[in-house]
PDB file of C-alpha atoms in Angstrom:
ATOM      1  CA  MET A   1       0.000   0.000   0.000  1.00  0.00           C
ATOM      2  CA  ASP A   2       1.393   3.375  -1.031  1.00  0.00           C
ATOM      3  CA  PHE A   3       0.255   6.953  -0.588  1.00  0.00           C
ATOM      4  CA  SER A   4       0.764   9.711  -3.112  1.00  0.00           C
ATOM      5  CA  ALA A   5       3.207  12.487  -2.200  1.00  0.00           C
ATOM      6  CA  ASP A   6       0.282  14.807  -1.381  1.00  0.00           C
ATOM      7  CA  SER A   7      -1.633  12.037   0.483  1.00  0.00           C
ATOM      8  CA  SER A   8      -4.617  12.439  -1.866  1.00  0.00           C
ATOM      9  CA  TYR A   9      -4.391   8.921  -3.316  1.00  0.00           C
ATOM     10  CA  LEU A  10      -3.677   5.392  -2.148  1.00  0.00           C
ATOM     11  CA  GLN A  11      -2.560   2.488  -4.347  1.00  0.00           C
ATOM     12  CA  VAL A  12      -2.890  -1.197  -3.505  1.00  0.00           C
ATOM     13  CA  SER A  13      -2.159  -4.464  -5.273  1.00  0.00           C
ATOM     14  CA  THR A  14      -4.922  -7.030  -5.002  1.00  0.00           C
ATOM     15  CA  GLY A  15      -4.718 -10.793  -4.627  1.00  0.00           C
ATOM     16  CA  SER A  16      -6.001 -11.032  -8.205  1.00  0.00           C
ATOM     17  CA  TYR A  17      -2.913  -9.086  -9.384  1.00  0.00           C
ATOM     18  CA  LYS A  18      -4.613  -5.801 -10.139  1.00  0.00           C
ATOM     19  CA  ARG A  19      -3.317  -2.380  -9.195  1.00  0.00           C
ATOM     20  CA  GLN A  20      -6.071  -0.208  -7.764  1.00  0.00           C
ATOM     21  CA  VAL A  21      -5.912   3.490  -6.912  1.00  0.00           C
ATOM     22  CA  TYR A  22      -8.321   5.199  -4.525  1.00  0.00           C
ATOM     23  CA  GLU A  23      -9.010   8.802  -3.604  1.00  0.00           C
ATOM     24  CA  VAL A  24      -8.382   9.751   0.023  1.00  0.00           C
ATOM     25  CA  PRO A  25     -10.463  10.257   2.152  1.00  0.00           C
ATOM     26  CA  SER A  26     -13.546   9.420   0.024  1.00  0.00           C
ATOM     27  CA  GLY A  27     -12.356   5.901  -0.859  1.00  0.00           C
ATOM     28  CA  LYS A  28     -13.646   6.301  -4.417  1.00  0.00           C
ATOM     29  CA  GLN A  29     -11.723   4.115  -6.886  1.00  0.00           C
ATOM     30  CA  LEU A  30      -9.863   6.079  -9.536  1.00  0.00           C
ATOM     31  CA  VAL A  31     -10.116   4.485 -12.988  1.00  0.00           C
ATOM     32  CA  ASP A  32      -8.923   7.303 -15.269  1.00  0.00           C
ATOM     33  CA  GLN A  33      -5.462   6.079 -16.355  1.00  0.00           C
ATOM     34  CA  ALA A  34      -4.412   9.583 -17.458  1.00  0.00           C
ATOM     35  CA  VAL A  35      -4.972  10.863 -13.909  1.00  0.00           C
ATOM     36  CA  ILE A  36      -3.215   7.842 -12.376  1.00  0.00           C
ATOM     37  CA  ASP A  37      -0.190   8.405 -14.632  1.00  0.00           C
ATOM     38  CA  ARG A  38       0.211  11.963 -13.294  1.00  0.00           C
ATOM     39  CA  ILE A  39       0.287  10.952  -9.610  1.00  0.00           C
ATOM     40  CA  THR A  40       3.617  11.277  -7.801  1.00  0.00           C
ATOM     41  CA  TRP A  41       3.948   8.505  -5.234  1.00  0.00           C
ATOM     42  CA  ALA A  42       5.647   9.059  -1.865  1.00  0.00           C
ATOM     43  CA  THR A  43       6.594   5.374  -1.757  1.00  0.00           C
ATOM     44  CA  TRP A  44       6.392   2.437  -4.130  1.00  0.00           C
ATOM     45  CA  THR A  45       6.015  -1.131  -2.866  1.00  0.00           C
ATOM     46  CA  SER A  46       3.848  -2.564  -5.642  1.00  0.00           C
ATOM     47  CA  VAL A  47       4.980  -5.251  -8.075  1.00  0.00           C
ATOM     48  CA  LEU A  48       2.256  -4.065 -10.482  1.00  0.00           C
ATOM     49  CA  GLY A  49       2.033  -1.082 -12.797  1.00  0.00           C
ATOM     50  CA  ASP A  50       3.643   0.374 -15.901  1.00  0.00           C
ATOM     51  CA  GLU A  51       6.511   1.698 -13.797  1.00  0.00           C
ATOM     52  CA  VAL A  52       7.669  -1.825 -12.899  1.00  0.00           C
ATOM     53  CA  ILE A  53       6.955  -3.925 -15.991  1.00  0.00           C
ATOM     54  CA  GLY A  54      10.674  -4.630 -16.352  1.00  0.00           C
ATOM     55  CA  ILE A  55      10.943  -6.546 -13.068  1.00  0.00           C
ATOM     56  CA  TRP A  56       9.169  -9.528 -14.602  1.00  0.00           C
ATOM     57  CA  SER A  57      11.462 -11.992 -16.356  1.00  0.00           C
ATOM     58  CA  ARG A  58      10.437 -13.584 -19.630  1.00  0.00           C
ATOM     59  CA  HIS A  59       9.232 -16.796 -17.962  1.00  0.00           C
ATOM     60  CA  ALA A  60       7.879 -15.366 -14.707  1.00  0.00           C
ATOM     61  CA  GLU A  61       4.453 -16.280 -13.414  1.00  0.00           C
ATOM     62  CA  LYS A  62       2.231 -13.796 -11.595  1.00  0.00           C
ATOM     63  CA  ALA A  63       3.188 -14.986  -8.123  1.00  0.00           C
ATOM     64  CA  ASP A  64       6.954 -15.172  -8.731  1.00  0.00           C
ATOM     65  CA  VAL A  65       7.822 -11.606  -7.687  1.00  0.00           C
ATOM     66  CA  ASN A  66       6.680 -11.115  -4.097  1.00  0.00           C
ATOM     67  CA  CYS A  67       7.833  -7.691  -3.021  1.00  0.00           C
ATOM     68  CA  ALA A  68       9.298  -4.430  -4.253  1.00  0.00           C
ATOM     69  CA  CYS A  69      10.549  -1.231  -2.688  1.00  0.00           C
ATOM     70  CA  VAL A  70      11.821   1.979  -4.269  1.00  0.00           C
ATOM     71  CA  SER A  71      14.740   3.757  -2.620  1.00  0.00           C
ATOM     72  CA  HIS A  72      14.180   7.071  -0.838  1.00  0.00           C
ATOM     73  CA  SER A  73      15.921   8.844  -3.716  1.00  0.00           C
ATOM     74  CA  GLY A  74      13.436   7.268  -6.141  1.00  0.00           C
ATOM     75  CA  ILE A  75      16.057   5.979  -8.578  1.00  0.00           C
ATOM     76  CA  ASN A  76      16.471   2.331  -7.542  1.00  0.00           C
ATOM     77  CA  LEU A  77      14.045  -0.538  -7.023  1.00  0.00           C
ATOM     78  CA  VAL A  78      14.752  -3.740  -5.100  1.00  0.00           C
ATOM     79  CA  THR A  79      12.587  -6.841  -5.565  1.00  0.00           C
ATOM     80  CA  GLY A  80      12.351 -10.244  -3.919  1.00  0.00           C
ATOM     81  CA  ASP A  81      11.055 -13.394  -5.584  1.00  0.00           C
ATOM     82  CA  ASP A  82      10.032 -17.009  -5.009  1.00  0.00           C
ATOM     83  CA  PHE A  83      13.516 -18.229  -5.862  1.00  0.00           C
ATOM     84  CA  GLY A  84      15.206 -16.364  -3.013  1.00  0.00           C
ATOM     85  CA  MET A  85      16.679 -13.752  -5.340  1.00  0.00           C
ATOM     86  CA  VAL A  86      16.932 -10.089  -4.432  1.00  0.00           C
ATOM     87  CA  LYS A  87      17.309  -7.943  -7.556  1.00  0.00           C
ATOM     88  CA  LEU A  88      18.242  -4.311  -8.084  1.00  0.00           C
ATOM     89  CA  PHE A  89      16.695  -2.254 -10.923  1.00  0.00           C
ATOM     90  CA  ASP A  90      16.657   1.346 -12.053  1.00  0.00           C
ATOM     91  CA  PHE A  91      13.322   3.024 -11.273  1.00  0.00           C
ATOM     92  CA  PRO A  92      11.093   3.464 -13.127  1.00  0.00           C
ATOM     93  CA  CYS A  93      11.559   0.203 -15.006  1.00  0.00           C
ATOM     94  CA  PRO A  94       9.039   0.407 -17.873  1.00  0.00           C
ATOM     95  CA  GLU A  95      10.780  -1.815 -20.450  1.00  0.00           C
ATOM     96  CA  LYS A  96       9.987  -5.529 -20.531  1.00  0.00           C
ATOM     97  CA  PHE A  97      12.666  -8.102 -19.657  1.00  0.00           C
ATOM     98  CA  VAL A  98      15.257  -5.540 -18.543  1.00  0.00           C
ATOM     99  CA  ARG A  99      18.674  -6.713 -17.400  1.00  0.00           C
ATOM    100  CA  THR A 100      19.195  -6.592 -13.685  1.00  0.00           C
ATOM    101  CA  CYS A 101      21.872  -7.140 -11.146  1.00  0.00           C
ATOM    102  CA  PHE A 102      21.529  -9.862  -8.592  1.00  0.00           C
ATOM    103  CA  CYS A 103      22.003  -9.456  -4.903  1.00  0.00           C
ATOM    104  CA  MET A 104      23.332 -11.773  -2.297  1.00  0.00           C
ATOM    105  CA  VAL A 105      21.785 -11.738   1.137  1.00  0.00           C
ATOM    106  CA  THR A 106      23.768 -13.198   3.980  1.00  0.00           C
ATOM    107  CA  LYS A 107      22.314 -13.668   7.449  1.00  0.00           C
ATOM    108  CA  ARG A 108      24.500 -14.776  10.303  1.00  0.00           C
ATOM    109  CA  SER A 109      22.494 -15.051  13.473  1.00  0.00           C
ATOM    110  CA  THR A 110      25.434 -16.517  15.403  1.00  0.00           C
ATOM    111  CA  VAL A 111      27.444 -13.345  14.798  1.00  0.00           C
ATOM    112  CA  ASP A 112      24.377 -11.061  14.985  1.00  0.00           C
ATOM    113  CA  PHE A 113      24.712  -9.233  11.698  1.00  0.00           C
ATOM    114  CA  ARG A 114      23.256  -9.210   8.195  1.00  0.00           C
ATOM    115  CA  ILE A 115      24.846  -8.248   4.904  1.00  0.00           C
ATOM    116  CA  LEU A 116      23.058  -7.333   1.676  1.00  0.00           C
ATOM    117  CA  SER A 117      25.331  -6.945  -1.308  1.00  0.00           C
ATOM    118  CA  CYS A 118      24.112  -5.934  -4.794  1.00  0.00           C
ATOM    119  CA  PHE A 119      26.219  -5.303  -7.837  1.00  0.00           C
ATOM    120  CA  SER A 120      26.090  -4.615 -11.548  1.00  0.00           C
ATOM    121  CA  ARG A 121      28.308  -2.772 -14.005  1.00  0.00           C
ATOM    122  CA  ARG A 122      26.824   0.568 -12.929  1.00  0.00           C
ATOM    123  CA  HIS A 123      25.845   0.084  -9.291  1.00  0.00           C
ATOM    124  CA  MET A 124      27.112  -1.447  -6.105  1.00  0.00           C
ATOM    125  CA  MET A 125      25.295  -1.387  -2.807  1.00  0.00           C
ATOM    126  CA  GLU A 126      26.150  -2.943   0.527  1.00  0.00           C
ATOM    127  CA  ILE A 127      24.047  -2.733   3.641  1.00  0.00           C
ATOM    128  CA  PHE A 128      25.251  -3.935   7.001  1.00  0.00           C
ATOM    129  CA  SER A 129      22.828  -4.393   9.860  1.00  0.00           C
ATOM    130  CA  PHE A 130      24.200  -5.181  13.303  1.00  0.00           C
ATOM    131  CA  LEU A 131      21.754  -6.566  15.825  1.00  0.00           C
ATOM    132  CA  ASN A 132      22.111  -6.164  19.545  1.00  0.00           C
ATOM    133  CA  LEU A 133      20.450  -9.143  21.203  1.00  0.00           C
TER     134      LEU A 133
END
């Protein structure tokens, strides 16, 4: 679920793989695609929409990509899928079957830290998370 930057709209992805946009606070569903295309979103966690068509591989099924999140800067998108892959894309990603970089996620509960490492020819990202238990 994502709110628009001005908090006037809310977008959700349904269990039937449809992206729906609603006006806030009336709850009226917005169906005019031209209006939807002009909305600036404060966050993006949907795996559906023209902005993320490229996250779907050529042989992907609807349920294969489980989650997505756009960076605070709005230029990168990270996805997670049924195969345990974390992938990094440019955002928006409107072209079908775009090349991506793959990420490696390492969790070490015995040492109490996590590492996320993503890389491609243009980008590299590492996130370290230390847990105090």
